[in-house]
Tab-separated table of C-alpha atoms in Angstrom:
chain	number	residue	atom	x	y	z
A	3	MET	CA	-0.096	-0.134	-0.060
A	4	GLN	CA	1.098	3.280	-0.595
A	5	THR	CA	1.956	6.015	2.233
A	6	LEU	CA	-0.836	7.122	3.571
A	7	SER	CA	-1.827	10.882	2.888
A	8	LEU	CA	-4.018	13.302	2.760
A	9	ASP	CA	-3.233	13.080	-1.567
A	10	MET	CA	-4.383	9.763	-1.652
A	11	THR	CA	-7.771	8.995	-3.145
A	12	VAL	CA	-10.844	7.847	-0.809
A	13	ALA	CA	-11.283	5.096	-3.492
A	14	THR	CA	-7.745	3.757	-3.083
A	15	ILE	CA	-7.298	3.781	0.555
A	16	ALA	CA	-10.583	2.170	1.031
A	17	ALA	CA	-9.726	-0.761	-1.833
A	18	GLU	CA	-6.541	-1.160	0.068
A	19	LEU	CA	-6.356	-0.498	3.931
A	20	PRO	CA	-8.950	-2.320	6.234
A	21	GLY	CA	-11.464	-0.676	8.194
A	22	ALA	CA	-10.949	2.170	5.950
A	23	ALA	CA	-14.605	1.568	4.104
A	24	ASP	CA	-16.716	1.639	7.545
A	25	LEU	CA	-14.968	4.609	8.511
A	26	PHE	CA	-15.582	6.207	5.530
A	27	ARG	CA	-19.284	5.159	5.561
A	28	ARG	CA	-19.830	6.258	9.264
A	29	SER	CA	-18.382	9.514	8.212
A	30	ALA	CA	-20.159	9.816	4.712
A	31	ILE	CA	-17.538	10.183	2.512
A	32	ASN	CA	-18.172	8.583	-0.582
A	33	PHE	CA	-15.767	6.440	-1.788
A	34	CYS	CA	-17.478	4.914	-4.623
A	35	CYS	CA	-18.441	6.287	-7.758
A	36	GLY	CA	-17.572	9.930	-5.948
A	37	GLY	CA	-13.722	8.182	-4.773
A	38	ASN	CA	-12.044	9.744	-6.857
A	39	VAL	CA	-10.923	12.655	-4.963
A	40	PRO	CA	-7.983	13.324	-2.476
A	41	LEU	CA	-8.668	12.585	0.791
A	42	ARG	CA	-8.093	16.289	2.313
A	43	ALA	CA	-10.821	17.188	-0.142
A	44	ALA	CA	-13.243	14.634	0.979
A	45	ALA	CA	-12.839	15.567	4.537
A	46	GLU	CA	-13.311	18.651	4.054
A	47	ARG	CA	-16.553	18.150	1.927
A	48	ALA	CA	-17.742	15.904	5.311
A	49	GLY	CA	-17.313	18.684	7.274
A	50	LEU	CA	-14.536	16.780	8.697
A	51	SER	CA	-10.783	17.718	10.102
A	52	PRO	CA	-8.417	16.366	7.631
A	53	ALA	CA	-5.785	15.824	9.979
A	54	ASP	CA	-7.937	13.997	12.268
A	55	LEU	CA	-9.161	12.019	9.818
A	56	LEU	CA	-5.851	10.684	8.357
A	57	GLY	CA	-4.984	10.363	12.104
A	58	GLU	CA	-7.712	7.771	12.711
A	59	LEU	CA	-6.652	5.974	9.210
A	60	GLU	CA	-3.121	5.782	10.372
A	61	ALA	CA	-4.327	4.072	14.013
A	62	LEU	CA	-6.379	1.588	11.094
A	63	GLU	CA	-2.909	0.955	9.481
A	64	ARG	CA	-0.966	0.517	12.433
A	65	ALA	CA	-3.698	-2.185	13.402
A	66	ALA	CA	-4.114	-4.256	10.232
A	67	GLY	CA	-2.751	-7.775	9.841
A	68	ARG	CA	-2.338	-7.926	13.647
A	69	ASP	CA	-4.280	-11.036	13.395
A	70	ALA	CA	-2.120	-12.742	11.169
A	71	PRO	CA	0.755	-15.329	12.034
A	72	GLU	CA	4.130	-14.118	11.701
A	73	GLU	CA	5.731	-17.275	10.199
A	74	THR	CA	4.839	-17.964	6.463
A	75	GLU	CA	3.918	-21.769	6.922
A	76	PRO	CA	1.153	-20.257	9.498
A	77	LEU	CA	0.359	-17.266	7.427
A	78	LEU	CA	-0.782	-19.509	4.610
A	79	ASP	CA	-3.096	-21.847	6.734
A	80	HIS	CA	-4.716	-18.663	8.296
A	81	LEU	CA	-5.305	-17.148	4.725
A	82	VAL	CA	-7.082	-20.204	3.758
A	83	SER	CA	-8.807	-20.980	6.728
A	84	ARG	CA	-9.908	-17.434	7.933
A	85	TYR	CA	-10.410	-15.883	4.547
A	86	HIS	CA	-10.734	-18.520	1.588
A	87	GLU	CA	-13.044	-20.736	3.639
A	88	THR	CA	-14.955	-17.795	5.125
A	89	HIS	CA	-15.616	-15.932	1.563
A	90	ARG	CA	-16.979	-19.140	0.116
A	91	ARG	CA	-19.685	-19.624	3.008
A	92	GLU	CA	-20.568	-15.912	2.978
A	93	LEU	CA	-20.975	-15.855	-0.591
A	94	ALA	CA	-23.388	-18.535	-0.616
A	95	PHE	CA	-25.414	-17.344	1.970
A	96	LEU	CA	-25.593	-13.832	0.671
A	97	ILE	CA	-26.021	-14.131	-3.142
A	98	PRO	CA	-29.350	-15.658	-2.905
A	99	LEU	CA	-30.629	-13.195	-0.154
A	100	ALA	CA	-29.539	-10.326	-2.493
A	101	GLN	CA	-31.445	-12.231	-5.482
A	102	LYS	CA	-34.382	-12.192	-2.534
A	103	VAL	CA	-34.396	-8.405	-1.676
A	104	GLU	CA	-33.905	-7.353	-5.073
A	105	ARG	CA	-36.836	-9.500	-6.214
A	106	VAL	CA	-39.257	-8.642	-3.103
A	107	HIS	CA	-38.256	-4.908	-2.856
A	108	GLY	CA	-37.469	-4.163	-6.708
A	109	ASP	CA	-39.789	-1.511	-6.832
A	110	HIS	CA	-38.458	0.560	-3.895
A	111	PRO	CA	-36.236	3.532	-4.460
A	112	VAL	CA	-33.391	2.576	-2.896
A	113	ALA	CA	-33.637	-1.376	-4.321
A	114	PRO	CA	-30.024	-3.060	-4.362
A	115	SER	CA	-30.494	-3.417	-8.327
A	116	GLY	CA	-27.761	-5.339	-9.689
A	117	LEU	CA	-26.271	-6.381	-6.367
A	118	ALA	CA	-26.450	-10.144	-7.083
A	119	ALA	CA	-25.165	-9.907	-10.502
A	120	ALA	CA	-22.221	-7.908	-9.091
A	121	LEU	CA	-22.044	-10.400	-6.156
A	122	ILE	CA	-21.534	-13.363	-8.449
A	123	ALA	CA	-18.930	-11.794	-10.536
A	124	LEU	CA	-17.388	-11.403	-7.490
A	125	GLY	CA	-17.470	-15.352	-6.330
A	126	ASP	CA	-16.383	-16.000	-9.718
A	127	GLU	CA	-13.380	-13.938	-9.542
A	128	LEU	CA	-12.605	-15.038	-6.076
A	129	GLU	CA	-13.107	-18.613	-6.696
A	130	GLY	CA	-10.677	-18.843	-9.683
A	131	HIS	CA	-8.081	-16.536	-7.839
A	132	MET	CA	-8.468	-18.816	-4.399
A	133	MET	CA	-8.007	-21.686	-6.330
A	134	ASN	CA	-5.168	-20.783	-7.978
A	135	GLU	CA	-3.768	-19.475	-4.919
A	136	GLU	CA	-3.959	-23.051	-3.111
A	137	GLN	CA	-3.439	-25.022	-5.694
A	138	ILE	CA	-0.322	-23.450	-7.285
A	139	LEU	CA	1.028	-20.116	-5.529
A	140	PHE	CA	1.067	-21.450	-1.961
A	141	PRO	CA	2.368	-24.754	-3.119
A	142	MET	CA	5.106	-23.173	-4.450
A	143	MET	CA	5.921	-20.320	-1.071
A	144	ARG	CA	5.663	-23.563	0.874
A	145	GLN	CA	8.276	-25.333	-1.264
A	146	GLY	CA	10.602	-22.569	-2.023
A	147	GLN	CA	10.196	-22.366	-5.694
A	148	GLY	CA	11.536	-18.901	-5.157
A	149	GLY	CA	12.617	-18.302	-9.263
A	150	ARG	CA	9.136	-19.117	-10.767
A	151	ILE	CA	7.312	-16.937	-8.404
A	152	SER	CA	7.221	-13.759	-9.089
A	153	GLN	CA	4.890	-14.588	-12.161
A	154	PRO	CA	1.679	-15.436	-10.575
A	155	ILE	CA	2.537	-12.903	-7.635
A	156	ALA	CA	1.973	-10.680	-10.094
A	157	GLN	CA	-0.809	-12.023	-11.389
A	158	MET	CA	-2.638	-12.367	-8.509
A	159	ARG	CA	-1.663	-8.760	-7.475
A	160	ARG	CA	-3.761	-7.722	-11.045
A	161	GLU	CA	-6.635	-9.927	-9.525
A	162	HIS	CA	-6.601	-7.719	-6.309
A	163	ASP	CA	-7.204	-4.669	-8.667
A	164	ASP	CA	-9.995	-6.268	-10.440
A	165	ALA	CA	-11.484	-7.507	-7.059
A	166	ALA	CA	-11.430	-4.250	-5.540
A	167	ARG	CA	-13.163	-2.426	-8.848
A	168	LEU	CA	-16.164	-5.657	-8.021
A	169	LEU	CA	-16.306	-4.390	-4.242
A	170	ARG	CA	-17.106	-0.516	-5.666
A	171	ASP	CA	-19.389	-1.941	-7.870
A	172	ILE	CA	-20.969	-3.607	-5.053
A	173	GLU	CA	-20.940	-0.281	-2.956
A	174	HIS	CA	-22.874	1.205	-5.527
A	175	ALA	CA	-25.383	-0.992	-6.227
A	176	ALA	CA	-26.138	-1.155	-2.467
A	177	HIS	CA	-26.430	2.429	-1.607
A	178	GLY	CA	-23.680	2.568	0.429
A	179	MET	CA	-24.829	-0.541	2.444
A	180	ALA	CA	-27.223	1.647	4.640
A	181	PRO	CA	-30.880	0.029	4.669
A	182	PRO	CA	-33.603	2.070	4.494
A	183	ALA	CA	-36.286	2.927	7.259
A	184	GLY	CA	-38.272	0.238	7.809
A	185	ALA	CA	-36.329	-2.340	5.716
A	186	CYS	CA	-37.075	-5.889	6.768
A	187	GLY	CA	-34.840	-8.310	8.249
A	188	SER	CA	-33.219	-10.137	5.029
A	189	TRP	CA	-32.373	-6.222	3.921
A	190	THR	CA	-30.680	-5.492	6.931
A	191	ALA	CA	-29.183	-8.695	7.324
A	192	LEU	CA	-27.660	-8.646	3.980
A	193	TYR	CA	-25.847	-5.029	4.713
A	194	THR	CA	-24.647	-6.614	7.707
A	195	GLY	CA	-23.242	-9.365	5.868
A	196	LEU	CA	-22.126	-7.123	3.138
A	197	ARG	CA	-20.447	-4.882	5.369
A	198	LYS	CA	-18.370	-7.756	6.920
A	199	LEU	CA	-17.745	-9.529	3.314
A	200	VAL	CA	-16.151	-6.225	1.955
A	201	ASP	CA	-13.945	-5.574	5.330
A	202	ASP	CA	-12.771	-8.911	5.316
A	203	LEU	CA	-11.884	-8.936	1.686
A	204	VAL	CA	-10.019	-5.803	2.035
A	205	ALA	CA	-8.107	-7.394	5.135
A	206	HIS	CA	-7.458	-10.617	2.986
A	207	MET	CA	-5.646	-8.844	0.572
A	208	HIS	CA	-3.986	-6.205	2.464
A	209	ILE	CA	-1.993	-9.268	4.291
A	210	GLU	CA	-1.155	-10.388	0.542
A	211	ASN	CA	-0.059	-7.281	-0.808
A	212	THR	CA	1.909	-6.204	2.378
A	213	ILE	CA	2.767	-9.291	4.208
A	214	LEU	CA	3.220	-12.299	2.312
A	215	PHE	CA	3.853	-11.266	-1.174
A	216	PRO	CA	6.527	-8.782	-0.500
A	217	ARG	CA	8.623	-11.818	1.146
A	218	PHE	CA	9.140	-13.461	-1.548
A	219	GLU	CA	9.452	-10.590	-3.970
A	220	ALA	CA	12.502	-9.619	-2.231
A	221	SER	CA	14.828	-12.363	-1.977
A	222	GLY	CA	13.109	-14.252	-5.027
A	223	THR	CA	13.532	-17.323	-2.416
A	224	THR	CA	11.276	-19.222	0.070
A	225	ALA	CA	10.319	-16.916	3.232
A	226	GLY	CA	10.079	-19.569	5.729
A	227	ALA	CA	10.514	-16.882	8.812
């Protein structure tokens, strides 16, 4: 991740920093369609102190990845059990729930039109990505195949960028994941689950981009420690 600054766009921060999306939602900062603006300008538009908002984001950055094991082997196991398996389970629940909410509330002014399709696209993208990690990249890392690893890591980084764009589509379709007044239990549960899925996925990509991948990119060999 780039060094946090008031010149970074809120869209980039939301896509790369765990917890930033939730902070922006609570602060009424649009990081989806209107996210291509610097943090300073977004804070001022929301009536917030740019310096204070940056401080909150820096605190999130310091906390990011703390639940991840330090050693590489346990870290790989953690990524699969904590994130891969969780994403699969939650998407299997959220996709039919989104379809139900769209079907039942399709005439509501803030119905999440297109949300189910966006989640299906994300699920397809993630399944291929996670299978490649589980079957190709992570075994290469365990076996110390450093000389052949740079290309698959570069591909995983590109796929992270694709997933981040899909997350913006989901945020847009769900209108910031704020259910309308009087929303039914299904609608509320859908947005609660979506917020967790999005935050988990950003944390997952952050750990790989900033902790796991650099170990192998820097040395070109195994990083067992």
